[in-house]
Short mmCIF file of C-alpha atoms in Angstrom, two decimals:
data_model
loop_
_atom_site.label_atom_id
_atom_site.label_comp_id
_atom_site.label_asym_id
_atom_site.label_seq_id
_atom_site.Cartn_x
_atom_site.Cartn_y
_atom_site.Cartn_z
CA UNK A 1 -31.16 1.65 -6.36
CA UNK A 2 -31.24 -1.92 -5.10
CA UNK A 3 -33.97 -2.74 -2.60
CA UNK A 4 -36.60 -0.49 -4.22
CA UNK A 5 -39.33 -1.39 -6.68
CA UNK A 6 -39.65 0.03 -10.18
CA UNK A 7 -40.78 3.65 -10.26
CA UNK A 8 -44.36 3.74 -11.59
CA UNK A 9 -45.33 6.89 -13.49
CA UNK A 10 -48.34 8.86 -12.37
CA UNK A 11 -50.85 8.75 -15.25
CA UNK A 12 -53.54 11.21 -16.16
CA UNK A 13 -56.85 9.56 -17.03
CA UNK A 14 -58.86 10.34 -20.14
CA UNK A 15 -61.95 12.42 -19.82
CA UNK A 16 -65.08 10.33 -19.37
CA UNK A 17 -68.46 10.77 -20.96
CA UNK A 18 -69.42 13.39 -18.35
CA UNK A 19 -66.23 15.42 -18.91
CA UNK A 20 -64.66 14.64 -15.51
CA UNK A 21 -60.91 14.04 -15.40
CA UNK A 22 -59.97 10.96 -13.39
CA UNK A 23 -56.58 9.74 -12.18
CA UNK A 24 -55.96 6.09 -12.85
CA UNK A 25 -54.25 4.08 -10.11
CA UNK A 26 -50.74 2.97 -11.09
CA UNK A 27 -50.88 -0.41 -12.76
CA UNK A 28 -48.75 -3.29 -11.53
CA UNK A 29 -47.03 -5.69 -13.91
CA UNK A 30 -48.84 -8.96 -14.19
CA UNK A 31 -45.67 -11.02 -13.59
CA UNK A 32 -42.43 -10.77 -11.65
CA UNK A 33 -41.68 -9.91 -8.04
CA UNK A 34 -43.83 -6.77 -8.07
CA UNK A 35 -47.01 -8.21 -9.59
CA UNK A 36 -50.30 -9.08 -7.87
CA UNK A 37 -49.24 -12.67 -7.48
CA UNK A 38 -46.23 -11.57 -5.42
CA UNK A 39 -48.47 -9.34 -3.36
CA UNK A 40 -50.80 -12.24 -2.71
CA UNK A 41 -47.93 -14.44 -1.66
CA UNK A 42 -46.63 -11.71 0.65
CA UNK A 43 -50.04 -11.29 2.26
CA UNK A 44 -50.86 -14.95 2.51
CA UNK A 45 -48.15 -17.51 3.32
CA UNK A 46 -50.45 -20.38 2.28
CA UNK A 47 -51.91 -20.92 -1.21
CA UNK A 48 -54.67 -18.31 -1.58
CA UNK A 49 -58.16 -19.18 -2.67
CA UNK A 50 -59.84 -17.78 -5.74
CA UNK A 51 -61.54 -15.17 -3.65
CA UNK A 52 -58.17 -13.75 -2.68
CA UNK A 53 -57.18 -13.13 -6.29
CA UNK A 54 -57.66 -9.90 -8.14
CA UNK A 55 -61.32 -8.89 -8.45
CA UNK A 56 -62.63 -11.87 -6.42
CA UNK A 57 -63.02 -14.20 -9.44
CA UNK A 58 -63.94 -13.95 -13.13
CA UNK A 59 -65.13 -10.51 -13.99
CA UNK A 60 -68.61 -10.07 -15.40
CA UNK A 61 -69.69 -7.72 -18.14
CA UNK A 62 -70.45 -4.96 -15.63
CA UNK A 63 -66.85 -4.69 -14.47
CA UNK A 64 -67.38 -6.49 -11.10
CA UNK A 65 -67.24 -10.15 -10.16
CA UNK A 66 -69.61 -12.36 -12.07
CA UNK A 67 -73.01 -12.46 -10.47
CA UNK A 68 -72.40 -9.13 -8.62
CA UNK A 69 -72.31 -6.30 -11.12
CA UNK A 70 -71.33 -2.96 -9.72
CA UNK A 71 -70.77 0.53 -11.11
CA UNK A 72 -67.55 0.98 -13.06
CA UNK A 73 -66.22 3.86 -10.92
CA UNK A 74 -66.71 1.95 -7.67
CA UNK A 75 -64.98 -1.10 -9.14
CA UNK A 76 -61.98 0.91 -10.26
CA UNK A 77 -61.73 2.59 -6.88
CA UNK A 78 -61.72 -0.76 -5.10
CA UNK A 79 -59.12 -2.09 -7.54
CA UNK A 80 -56.89 0.93 -6.92
CA UNK A 81 -57.07 0.46 -3.15
CA UNK A 82 -56.30 -3.25 -3.50
CA UNK A 83 -53.26 -2.51 -5.67
CA UNK A 84 -51.94 0.15 -3.33
CA UNK A 85 -52.32 -2.17 -0.37
CA UNK A 86 -50.57 -4.99 -2.23
CA UNK A 87 -47.70 -2.71 -3.27
CA UNK A 88 -47.23 -1.43 0.29
CA UNK A 89 -47.19 -4.97 1.67
CA UNK A 90 -44.62 -6.09 -0.92
CA UNK A 91 -42.35 -3.18 -0.04
CA UNK A 92 -42.71 -3.85 3.68
CA UNK A 93 -41.92 -7.52 3.16
CA UNK A 94 -38.88 -6.99 0.93
CA UNK A 95 -37.52 -4.19 3.10
CA UNK A 96 -37.55 -6.34 6.19
CA UNK A 97 -34.47 -8.00 7.61
CA UNK A 98 -33.51 -11.44 6.27
CA UNK A 99 -34.65 -14.22 8.48
CA UNK A 100 -32.00 -15.99 10.52
CA UNK A 101 -33.19 -19.41 11.51
CA UNK A 102 -32.47 -20.60 15.01
CA UNK A 103 -30.56 -23.84 14.18
CA UNK A 104 -28.02 -22.09 11.92
CA UNK A 105 -25.86 -20.43 14.60
CA UNK A 106 -25.55 -23.78 16.37
CA UNK A 107 -24.56 -25.51 13.12
CA UNK A 108 -21.97 -22.84 12.45
CA UNK A 109 -20.62 -23.05 15.99
CA UNK A 110 -20.16 -26.82 15.66
CA UNK A 111 -18.37 -26.42 12.31
CA UNK A 112 -16.00 -23.82 13.73
CA UNK A 113 -15.34 -25.98 16.79
CA UNK A 114 -14.34 -28.90 14.57
CA UNK A 115 -12.05 -26.65 12.52
CA UNK A 116 -10.38 -25.24 15.62
CA UNK A 117 -9.77 -28.65 17.18
CA UNK A 118 -8.93 -30.73 14.13
CA UNK A 119 -8.59 -28.42 11.14
CA UNK A 120 -5.55 -26.85 9.48
CA UNK A 121 -3.52 -24.23 11.30
CA UNK A 122 -4.73 -21.39 9.12
CA UNK A 123 -6.94 -20.38 6.24
CA UNK A 124 -5.27 -18.31 3.57
CA UNK A 125 -5.83 -17.72 -0.11
CA UNK A 126 -7.68 -20.47 -1.99
CA UNK A 127 -8.08 -22.77 1.03
CA UNK A 128 -10.05 -20.04 2.77
CA UNK A 129 -12.32 -19.58 -0.22
CA UNK A 130 -12.73 -23.35 -0.59
CA UNK A 131 -13.71 -23.81 3.05
CA UNK A 132 -16.08 -20.86 2.96
CA UNK A 133 -17.66 -22.19 -0.23
CA UNK A 134 -18.26 -25.64 1.24
CA UNK A 135 -19.76 -24.12 4.37
CA UNK A 136 -22.00 -21.91 2.25
CA UNK A 137 -23.20 -24.91 0.25
CA UNK A 138 -23.98 -26.84 3.43
CA UNK A 139 -25.94 -24.00 4.98
CA UNK A 140 -27.89 -23.28 1.82
CA UNK A 141 -29.40 -26.74 1.61
CA UNK A 142 -33.03 -26.44 2.63
CA UNK A 143 -32.68 -22.85 3.87
CA UNK A 144 -33.06 -19.37 2.53
CA UNK A 145 -29.85 -18.04 0.86
CA UNK A 146 -30.12 -14.64 2.45
CA UNK A 147 -30.41 -16.20 5.89
CA UNK A 148 -27.37 -18.40 5.27
CA UNK A 149 -25.27 -15.46 4.14
CA UNK A 150 -26.28 -13.49 7.21
CA UNK A 151 -24.85 -16.17 9.52
CA UNK A 152 -21.88 -17.03 7.30
CA UNK A 153 -20.67 -13.46 7.00
CA UNK A 154 -20.70 -13.05 10.77
CA UNK A 155 -18.97 -16.32 11.53
CA UNK A 156 -16.88 -17.81 8.78
CA UNK A 157 -15.49 -14.81 6.92
CA UNK A 158 -13.77 -13.14 9.90
CA UNK A 159 -12.09 -16.44 10.66
CA UNK A 160 -10.64 -16.44 7.15
CA UNK A 161 -9.35 -12.91 7.53
CA UNK A 162 -7.48 -13.44 10.75
CA UNK A 163 -6.59 -17.11 10.47
CA UNK A 164 -7.64 -20.05 12.63
CA UNK A 165 -5.01 -21.70 14.79
CA UNK A 166 -5.43 -25.22 16.04
CA UNK A 167 -3.97 -26.09 19.46
CA UNK A 168 -1.55 -28.46 17.76
CA UNK A 169 -0.03 -25.57 15.84
CA UNK A 170 0.85 -23.87 19.11
CA UNK A 171 2.75 -26.84 20.52
CA UNK A 172 6.54 -26.47 20.74
CA UNK A 173 7.02 -29.35 18.36
CA UNK A 174 5.04 -27.58 15.67
CA UNK A 175 7.02 -24.39 16.13
CA UNK A 176 10.29 -26.26 15.85
CA UNK A 177 9.12 -27.76 12.58
CA UNK A 178 8.89 -24.21 11.23
CA UNK A 179 5.24 -23.26 11.73
CA UNK A 180 4.67 -19.80 10.33
CA UNK A 181 2.09 -17.91 8.33
CA UNK A 182 1.40 -14.58 6.66
CA UNK A 183 -2.13 -13.26 7.10
CA UNK A 184 -3.79 -10.36 5.31
CA UNK A 185 -6.07 -8.43 7.63
CA UNK A 186 -9.09 -6.34 6.60
CA UNK A 187 -7.05 -3.13 6.63
CA UNK A 188 -4.88 -4.71 3.88
CA UNK A 189 -1.77 -4.57 6.03
CA UNK A 190 0.07 -7.86 6.09
CA UNK A 191 0.93 -9.29 9.49
CA UNK A 192 3.45 -12.07 9.77
CA UNK A 193 3.75 -14.84 12.32
CA UNK A 194 7.38 -15.70 12.87
CA UNK A 195 8.73 -19.21 13.42
CA UNK A 196 10.54 -20.17 16.60
CA UNK A 197 13.73 -18.11 16.91
CA UNK A 198 16.42 -17.99 19.59
CA UNK A 199 18.10 -14.64 20.20
CA UNK A 200 19.28 -12.42 23.05
CA UNK A 201 16.50 -10.84 25.06
CA UNK A 202 16.24 -7.05 24.69
CA UNK A 203 16.81 -5.27 28.01
CA UNK A 204 14.60 -2.31 28.80
CA UNK A 205 17.09 -0.82 31.26
CA UNK A 206 20.12 -1.46 29.05
CA UNK A 207 20.06 0.76 25.95
CA UNK A 208 21.50 -0.72 22.78
CA UNK A 209 23.63 2.39 22.13
CA UNK A 210 24.62 5.05 24.67
CA UNK A 211 26.86 7.08 22.39
CA UNK A 212 24.38 8.13 19.71
CA UNK A 213 20.77 9.23 19.26
CA UNK A 214 18.71 6.20 18.26
CA UNK A 215 15.24 7.77 17.88
CA UNK A 216 14.03 11.11 16.53
CA UNK A 217 11.66 13.44 18.40
CA UNK A 218 8.83 12.11 16.19
CA UNK A 219 9.73 8.53 17.23
CA UNK A 220 11.37 7.43 13.98
CA UNK A 221 14.29 5.01 14.52
CA UNK A 222 17.81 6.14 13.61
CA UNK A 223 19.48 3.02 12.25
CA UNK A 224 22.95 2.29 13.66
CA UNK A 225 24.81 -0.97 14.06
CA UNK A 226 23.61 -2.57 17.30
CA UNK A 227 20.07 -1.18 17.16
CA UNK A 228 18.41 -4.03 15.23
CA UNK A 229 18.35 -7.80 14.90
CA UNK A 230 18.77 -8.59 11.22
CA UNK A 231 17.62 -12.22 11.62
CA UNK A 232 14.19 -11.14 12.86
CA UNK A 233 13.87 -8.50 10.15
CA UNK A 234 14.96 -10.87 7.39
CA UNK A 235 12.33 -13.39 8.42
CA UNK A 236 9.59 -10.76 8.56
CA UNK A 237 10.31 -9.43 5.08
CA UNK A 238 10.87 -12.91 3.67
CA UNK A 239 7.41 -13.96 4.80
CA UNK A 240 5.98 -10.90 3.10
CA UNK A 241 7.74 -11.87 -0.17
CA UNK A 242 9.15 -8.35 -0.47
CA UNK A 243 10.73 -7.07 -3.69
CA UNK A 244 13.15 -4.12 -3.51
CA UNK A 245 13.96 -1.84 -6.41
CA UNK A 246 17.35 -0.09 -6.58
CA UNK A 247 17.64 2.92 -8.91
CA UNK A 248 20.97 4.30 -10.10
CA UNK A 249 21.90 6.87 -12.75
CA UNK A 250 24.94 6.17 -14.93
CA UNK A 251 25.07 9.17 -17.27
CA UNK A 252 28.05 10.17 -19.41
CA UNK A 253 31.34 9.34 -17.65
CA UNK A 254 29.57 7.98 -14.58
CA UNK A 255 28.90 4.73 -16.45
CA UNK A 256 32.48 3.77 -15.53
CA UNK A 257 31.40 3.28 -11.89
CA UNK A 258 28.59 0.87 -12.74
CA UNK A 259 30.54 -2.41 -12.73
CA UNK A 260 31.95 -1.96 -9.21
CA UNK A 261 28.60 -0.73 -7.97
CA UNK A 262 26.69 -3.78 -9.23
CA UNK A 263 29.33 -6.31 -8.17
CA UNK A 264 29.44 -5.01 -4.60
CA UNK A 265 25.64 -4.72 -4.48
CA UNK A 266 25.41 -8.41 -5.28
CA UNK A 267 27.58 -9.14 -2.24
CA UNK A 268 26.00 -6.80 0.31
CA UNK A 269 22.67 -5.29 -0.81
CA UNK A 270 19.49 -7.07 0.34
CA UNK A 271 21.13 -10.48 0.24
CA UNK A 272 18.52 -13.26 0.33
CA UNK A 273 15.71 -11.04 -0.96
CA UNK A 274 14.28 -10.27 -4.38
CA UNK A 275 15.98 -7.27 -5.97
CA UNK A 276 15.35 -5.39 -9.20
CA UNK A 277 18.13 -3.06 -10.38
CA UNK A 278 17.01 -0.11 -12.53
CA UNK A 279 19.93 1.46 -14.40
CA UNK A 280 19.14 4.85 -15.98
CA UNK A 281 21.73 5.58 -18.63
CA UNK A 282 22.34 7.32 -21.93
CA UNK A 283 24.63 4.45 -23.00
CA UNK A 284 22.75 1.14 -22.77
CA UNK A 285 25.49 -0.72 -24.66
CA UNK A 286 28.04 0.29 -22.01
CA UNK A 287 26.16 -1.37 -19.13
CA UNK A 288 28.43 -4.20 -17.94
CA UNK A 289 27.29 -7.81 -17.70
CA UNK A 290 27.30 -8.83 -14.06
CA UNK A 291 26.26 -12.26 -12.82
CA UNK A 292 23.14 -11.85 -10.70
CA UNK A 293 21.96 -14.13 -7.92
CA UNK A 294 18.66 -15.99 -7.72
CA UNK A 295 15.65 -13.70 -7.59
CA UNK A 296 17.62 -10.68 -8.79
CA UNK A 297 17.23 -8.93 -12.14
CA UNK A 298 18.41 -5.81 -13.96
CA UNK A 299 16.55 -3.44 -16.29
CA UNK A 300 18.28 -0.79 -18.41
CA UNK A 301 16.23 2.40 -18.85
CA UNK A 302 17.54 4.67 -21.57
CA UNK A 303 17.33 8.39 -20.82
CA UNK A 304 18.83 11.51 -22.37
CA UNK A 305 22.01 13.15 -21.13
CA UNK A 306 22.02 16.78 -20.07
CA UNK A 307 24.91 19.14 -20.66
CA UNK A 308 25.37 20.21 -17.03
CA UNK A 309 25.84 17.67 -14.25
CA UNK A 310 23.51 19.78 -12.12
CA UNK A 311 20.72 19.22 -14.63
CA UNK A 312 21.37 15.47 -14.60
CA UNK A 313 21.14 15.50 -10.81
CA UNK A 314 17.94 17.53 -10.74
CA UNK A 315 16.19 15.71 -13.59
CA UNK A 316 16.51 12.35 -11.85
CA UNK A 317 13.63 13.42 -9.56
CA UNK A 318 11.42 13.79 -12.63
CA UNK A 319 12.55 10.47 -14.11
CA UNK A 320 12.03 8.50 -10.90
CA UNK A 321 8.58 10.03 -10.48
CA UNK A 322 7.61 9.13 -14.06
CA UNK A 323 8.84 5.55 -13.81
CA UNK A 324 7.06 5.06 -10.48
CA UNK A 325 3.83 5.40 -12.42
CA UNK A 326 4.99 3.52 -15.51
CA UNK A 327 6.72 0.53 -13.87
CA UNK A 328 7.80 0.65 -10.26
CA UNK A 329 4.32 0.59 -8.68
CA UNK A 330 3.55 -2.71 -10.37
CA UNK A 331 6.99 -4.33 -10.06
CA UNK A 332 8.45 -3.63 -6.60
CA UNK A 333 7.34 -2.89 -3.03
CA UNK A 334 10.14 -0.55 -1.95
CA UNK A 335 12.44 1.76 -3.86
CA UNK A 336 16.00 2.70 -2.85
CA UNK A 337 17.58 5.61 -4.78
CA UNK A 338 21.37 5.97 -4.65
CA UNK A 339 24.36 7.48 -6.47
CA UNK A 340 26.43 5.28 -8.77
CA UNK A 341 29.91 6.52 -7.80
CA UNK A 342 29.73 4.43 -4.62
CA UNK A 343 30.46 0.90 -3.48
CA UNK A 344 28.86 -1.43 -0.92
CA UNK A 345 31.40 -2.52 1.67
CA UNK A 346 29.16 -4.13 4.28
CA UNK A 347 25.62 -5.32 4.86
CA UNK A 348 22.79 -3.04 3.66
CA UNK A 349 19.54 -4.90 4.16
CA UNK A 350 15.87 -4.79 5.05
CA UNK A 351 16.58 -2.84 8.24
CA UNK A 352 16.37 0.31 6.11
CA UNK A 353 12.93 -0.48 4.66
CA UNK A 354 10.10 1.77 5.80
CA UNK A 355 7.54 4.04 4.11
CA UNK A 356 10.02 6.94 3.88
CA UNK A 357 13.68 7.24 4.86
CA UNK A 358 16.54 9.70 4.49
CA UNK A 359 20.24 9.37 5.29
CA UNK A 360 22.31 11.68 7.51
CA UNK A 361 24.95 13.61 5.60
CA UNK A 362 28.42 12.45 6.75
CA UNK A 363 29.68 16.03 6.94
CA UNK A 364 26.86 17.41 9.13
CA UNK A 365 25.64 14.65 11.45
CA UNK A 366 27.31 16.37 14.42
CA UNK A 367 26.55 19.97 13.42
CA UNK A 368 23.94 22.47 14.60
CA UNK A 369 21.10 23.44 12.29
CA UNK A 370 22.60 26.90 11.77
CA UNK A 371 25.60 25.23 10.09
CA UNK A 372 23.50 23.16 7.68
CA UNK A 373 23.88 24.17 4.03
CA UNK A 374 20.13 24.54 3.49
CA UNK A 375 18.85 26.90 0.83
CA UNK A 376 18.62 30.22 2.71
CA UNK A 377 17.11 32.46 0.02
CA UNK A 378 13.38 32.99 0.57
CA UNK A 379 12.80 33.26 -3.19
CA UNK A 380 13.48 29.51 -3.60
CA UNK A 381 10.94 26.77 -2.97
CA UNK A 382 13.70 24.96 -1.02
CA UNK A 383 14.08 27.82 1.50
CA UNK A 384 14.55 26.83 5.15
CA UNK A 385 15.15 29.58 7.75
CA UNK A 386 18.00 29.32 10.24
CA UNK A 387 15.72 28.52 13.18
CA UNK A 388 14.30 25.40 11.47
CA UNK A 389 15.70 22.00 10.60
CA UNK A 390 16.12 18.56 12.17
CA UNK A 391 18.99 16.97 10.25
CA UNK A 392 20.82 17.51 6.99
CA UNK A 393 20.04 14.65 4.61
CA UNK A 394 22.22 13.69 1.66
CA UNK A 395 20.66 13.28 -1.77
CA UNK A 396 22.78 10.23 -2.57
CA UNK A 397 20.68 7.76 -0.52
CA UNK A 398 16.92 7.99 0.09
CA UNK A 399 13.88 5.80 -0.46
CA UNK A 400 10.83 4.08 0.95
CA UNK A 401 7.65 2.56 -0.41
CA UNK A 402 7.06 3.25 -4.09
CA UNK A 403 4.04 5.42 -3.27
CA UNK A 404 6.01 7.63 -0.88
CA UNK A 405 9.02 7.90 -3.18
CA UNK A 406 6.67 8.95 -5.97
CA UNK A 407 5.22 11.70 -3.77
CA UNK A 408 8.69 12.90 -2.75
CA UNK A 409 10.19 12.97 -6.25
CA UNK A 410 7.11 14.58 -7.79
CA UNK A 411 7.06 17.32 -5.13
CA UNK A 412 10.78 18.02 -5.53
CA UNK A 413 10.53 18.14 -9.32
CA UNK A 414 7.56 20.51 -9.20
CA UNK A 415 9.40 22.78 -6.75
CA UNK A 416 12.45 22.86 -9.02
CA UNK A 417 10.26 23.79 -12.00
CA UNK A 418 8.82 26.70 -10.00
CA UNK A 419 12.34 27.84 -9.13
CA UNK A 420 13.38 27.57 -12.77
CA UNK A 421 10.42 29.70 -13.84
CA UNK A 422 11.45 32.28 -11.24
CA UNK A 423 15.06 32.30 -12.39
CA UNK A 424 16.58 30.73 -9.27
CA UNK A 425 18.42 27.46 -8.63
CA UNK A 426 18.76 26.01 -5.13
CA UNK A 427 22.27 25.95 -3.71
CA UNK A 428 22.55 22.16 -3.70
CA UNK A 429 20.00 21.49 -6.42
CA UNK A 430 17.82 18.40 -5.81
CA UNK A 431 19.43 17.81 -2.40
CA UNK A 432 18.18 21.20 -1.18
CA UNK A 433 14.64 20.32 -2.23
CA UNK A 434 14.96 16.88 -0.65
CA UNK A 435 15.84 18.49 2.69
CA UNK A 436 12.88 20.85 2.46
CA UNK A 437 10.53 17.93 1.72
CA UNK A 438 11.84 15.81 4.61
CA UNK A 439 11.50 18.76 6.96
CA UNK A 440 7.81 19.09 6.11
CA UNK A 441 7.17 15.34 5.69
CA UNK A 442 9.08 13.61 8.48
CA UNK A 443 10.76 10.33 7.45
CA UNK A 444 9.70 7.17 9.24
CA UNK A 445 13.34 6.04 9.53
CA UNK A 446 16.64 7.88 9.44
CA UNK A 447 19.81 6.09 8.35
CA UNK A 448 23.03 6.87 10.21
CA UNK A 449 26.23 7.90 8.36
CA UNK A 450 27.20 4.21 8.31
CA UNK A 451 25.04 4.06 5.18
CA UNK A 452 26.80 6.94 3.41
CA UNK A 453 30.42 7.74 4.08
CA UNK A 454 33.57 9.09 2.46
CA UNK A 455 36.56 7.48 4.14
CA UNK A 456 39.06 9.36 1.99
CA UNK A 457 37.81 12.69 3.32
CA UNK A 458 36.56 11.79 6.80
CA UNK A 459 38.55 8.77 7.97
CA UNK A 460 36.81 6.19 10.17
CA UNK A 461 35.57 7.58 13.51
CA UNK A 462 34.88 5.18 16.37
CA UNK A 463 31.18 6.08 16.47
CA UNK A 464 30.82 4.22 13.16
CA UNK A 465 31.07 0.52 13.88
CA UNK A 466 30.61 -0.30 10.19
CA UNK A 467 31.09 1.47 6.89
CA UNK A 468 28.36 0.06 4.70
CA UNK A 469 28.11 2.27 1.61
CA UNK A 470 31.09 4.47 0.77
CA UNK A 471 32.23 6.90 -1.91
CA UNK A 472 34.68 5.69 -4.55
CA UNK A 473 37.83 7.88 -4.70
CA UNK A 474 37.71 10.03 -7.83
CA UNK A 475 38.48 13.38 -9.38
CA UNK A 476 35.12 15.12 -9.33
CA UNK A 477 36.03 17.74 -11.88
CA UNK A 478 37.31 15.16 -14.37
CA UNK A 479 34.15 13.08 -14.04
CA UNK A 480 31.65 15.91 -14.13
CA UNK A 481 33.10 17.87 -17.04
CA UNK A 482 32.75 16.61 -20.65
#
């Protein structure tokens, strides 16, 4: 362990001429930080005289100092005591606190004052390291390095973590020129400082929506049109340089929906942000070529096709979980998982991003929990009794951070494998397991039915100010069957 000297073995002495067994004192190395010279320096700050060295001078033939012979046993005993005392003093010296010289805090204070008054608006990345390095070099000149680091770590490094603002950066003129910064704090959460923005003031006594629930009992927002300012959110996520992954499964006949899906996504999904489409398909050659905007890319991931559409639906949980580990964790920040037989008709942006979100099913958003089509058989891992349940979430639109999506999909897949081993299949397959997971692990945002709607079946009620992501009219039986 650092801060401790080398462990010296306890040695048994050889038997002497009189047959007595003696214990030799542990010997110190002649050089290095633990030797007698270091002990002498620790005990005496000034150059020590010859009498302060080991044995008091050149040793004579009798084992003592020259001119003063003494018995061998007494000499060894004195040597052992001297060594023990030297070792103890070295340990006490090295275990002490590093010295902090009085002028250093004043020097540091003056440097920080100059930076605050005349320096740049913030320290981030390499500039922070460069400034800290120059300050370290300045403080090290003529002083002990440990002492310098003691002062530097207390003064300079926190300023790099939180950023240093000069008064000029807070002037209106600077804000109008677009002053902004993104700072990484010690907890590794990124905070952003927005530029000057002009928008309507939120009114505490005037709710944004009076006709719908806008927050859950666990204080998660329910996202409806009129509950958010997209300009503020776009700026926040832009400053964080966020990348969003969008997964979609185009298996068998469902590949026919891919062209419309991608074309409408380019118009409405996360416009202005970096997007990575992940297309899972058994027909890579059938993936259409769609012109992608700047900062947007598409990856085709070949997977096998299953005979039953239910198996395709359930196995996507396993595939998403696997690819979270293999690719998604290193390539994107958030993951949005949707069905392919849909089209984007209006804005779907960063307002949905959060660690974990689910989307209200368009057929049950006004129903009681007793009417939800949860799995009601206790034998299934997806079982939810009739006296439980918050909302009914649809499996066609969920997501969150890659880490949370990985946890969700892994848990759902494992639960489905348990059900399969027990000879039971949940009533609505992966969607039933999704609802069980979101009941036990509350989402941090809930998307309103604006984000998942079927106008052909449900029309367009007035409570929905926008239809953002809607089902494409189709014959389900024709598409699902081979």
